[in-house]
Coordinates of C-alpha atoms in Angstrom, one line a residue:
M1453 CA 111.3 85.2 49.3
Q1454 CA 109.5 88.7 49.6
I1455 CA 106.0 88.8 50.2
Y1456 CA 103.4 91.5 49.7
F1457 CA 99.8 92.5 50.4
S1458 CA 97.5 92.5 47.3
P1459 CA 93.9 93.9 48.3
E1460 CA 91.0 91.5 47.4
V1461 CA 87.9 93.3 49.0
M1462 CA 88.0 96.3 51.2
T1463 CA 84.9 98.0 52.7
A1464 CA 84.7 100.1 56.1
E1465 CA 84.0 97.2 58.3
F1466 CA 86.5 94.6 56.9
Q1467 CA 89.5 94.1 54.5
V1468 CA 90.7 90.8 53.0
L1469 CA 94.2 90.9 51.6
N1470 CA 96.1 88.2 49.5
I1471 CA 99.5 87.7 50.5
V1472 CA 101.7 87.2 47.4
N1473 CA 105.4 86.6 46.4
S1474 CA 107.3 88.6 44.0
A1475 CA 105.8 86.2 41.1
N1476 CA 102.4 87.3 42.2
K1477 CA 101.4 84.0 43.6
A1478 CA 99.2 83.8 46.4
V1479 CA 100.9 82.2 49.4
G1480 CA 98.3 83.3 52.3
N1481 CA 95.7 85.6 53.1
I1482 CA 94.6 88.2 56.0
A1483 CA 91.5 89.5 57.2
F1484 CA 90.9 92.8 59.2
L1485 CA 87.5 93.1 60.8
F1486 CA 86.5 96.4 62.4
D1487 CA 84.2 97.0 65.2
E1488 CA 83.4 99.9 67.3
K1489 CA 86.3 99.7 70.0
K1490 CA 88.1 96.3 68.5
L1491 CA 90.1 95.0 65.6
Y1492 CA 90.3 91.5 64.5
V1493 CA 93.0 90.3 62.7
Y1494 CA 92.8 86.8 61.1
G1495 CA 95.6 85.2 58.9
I1496 CA 97.5 82.4 57.3
L1497 CA 100.6 82.0 55.5
E1498 CA 101.7 78.8 53.7
E1499 CA 105.5 79.4 53.7
E1500 CA 107.2 78.6 57.3
G1501 CA 110.5 80.2 55.6
V1502 CA 108.9 83.8 55.7
R1503 CA 107.8 83.9 59.5
E1504 CA 109.4 87.0 60.3
D1505 CA 108.9 88.9 57.1
F1506 CA 105.1 88.0 57.7
K1507 CA 105.2 89.8 61.0
D1508 CA 107.4 92.5 59.9
L1509 CA 104.6 93.0 57.2
V1510 CA 101.5 92.9 59.3
K1511 CA 102.7 94.9 62.4
P1512 CA 103.2 98.2 60.9
Y1513 CA 99.9 97.7 58.9
V1514 CA 97.9 97.1 62.2
K1515 CA 99.6 99.9 64.1
G1516 CA 98.4 102.2 61.1
L1517 CA 94.9 100.7 61.3
A1518 CA 95.0 101.1 65.3
K1519 CA 95.6 105.0 64.8
A1520 CA 92.0 105.4 63.1
K1521 CA 90.4 104.8 66.4
E1522 CA 91.9 105.8 70.1
G1523 CA 91.8 103.0 72.5
L1524 CA 91.1 100.2 69.9
E1525 CA 91.5 96.9 71.4
I1526 CA 93.5 94.4 69.0
Y1527 CA 92.8 90.6 68.6
S1528 CA 95.0 88.5 66.3
C1529 CA 95.0 84.9 65.0
L1530 CA 97.8 84.4 63.0
Y1531 CA 99.4 81.3 61.6
V1532 CA 102.4 80.4 59.4
G1533 CA 102.4 76.9 58.2
C1534 CA 100.7 74.9 61.0
K1535 CA 102.4 77.2 63.8
K1536 CA 100.8 80.1 65.6
I1537 CA 102.6 83.2 66.0
E1538 CA 102.0 86.1 68.4
L1539 CA 101.4 89.7 67.1
K1540 CA 102.6 92.2 69.7
V1541 CA 101.7 95.7 68.5
E1542 CA 102.6 98.3 71.0
E1543 CA 101.5 101.9 71.2
E1544 CA 104.5 104.3 71.1
K1545 CA 104.7 106.6 74.1
E1546 CA 105.8 109.9 73.6

């Protein structure tokens, strides 16, 4: 199953995105909260079968948001089904 972000609410301080499947049915949501030096990521996905797709969708998005401010600390709490997943976003070294 393919999953995508569908914006619900976006401001300078936070973003709330629905996670939808190819039939445009909501299967989860994710919120990004911005602070001066921190980015908080909270997300829940109902379908356990798309765990890796969820990580592959979230990682580059968080990586892109982190480029907005140098030295931004990222805190994440993501769940697929009832299981917590770890999101490791590493900075690329040149």
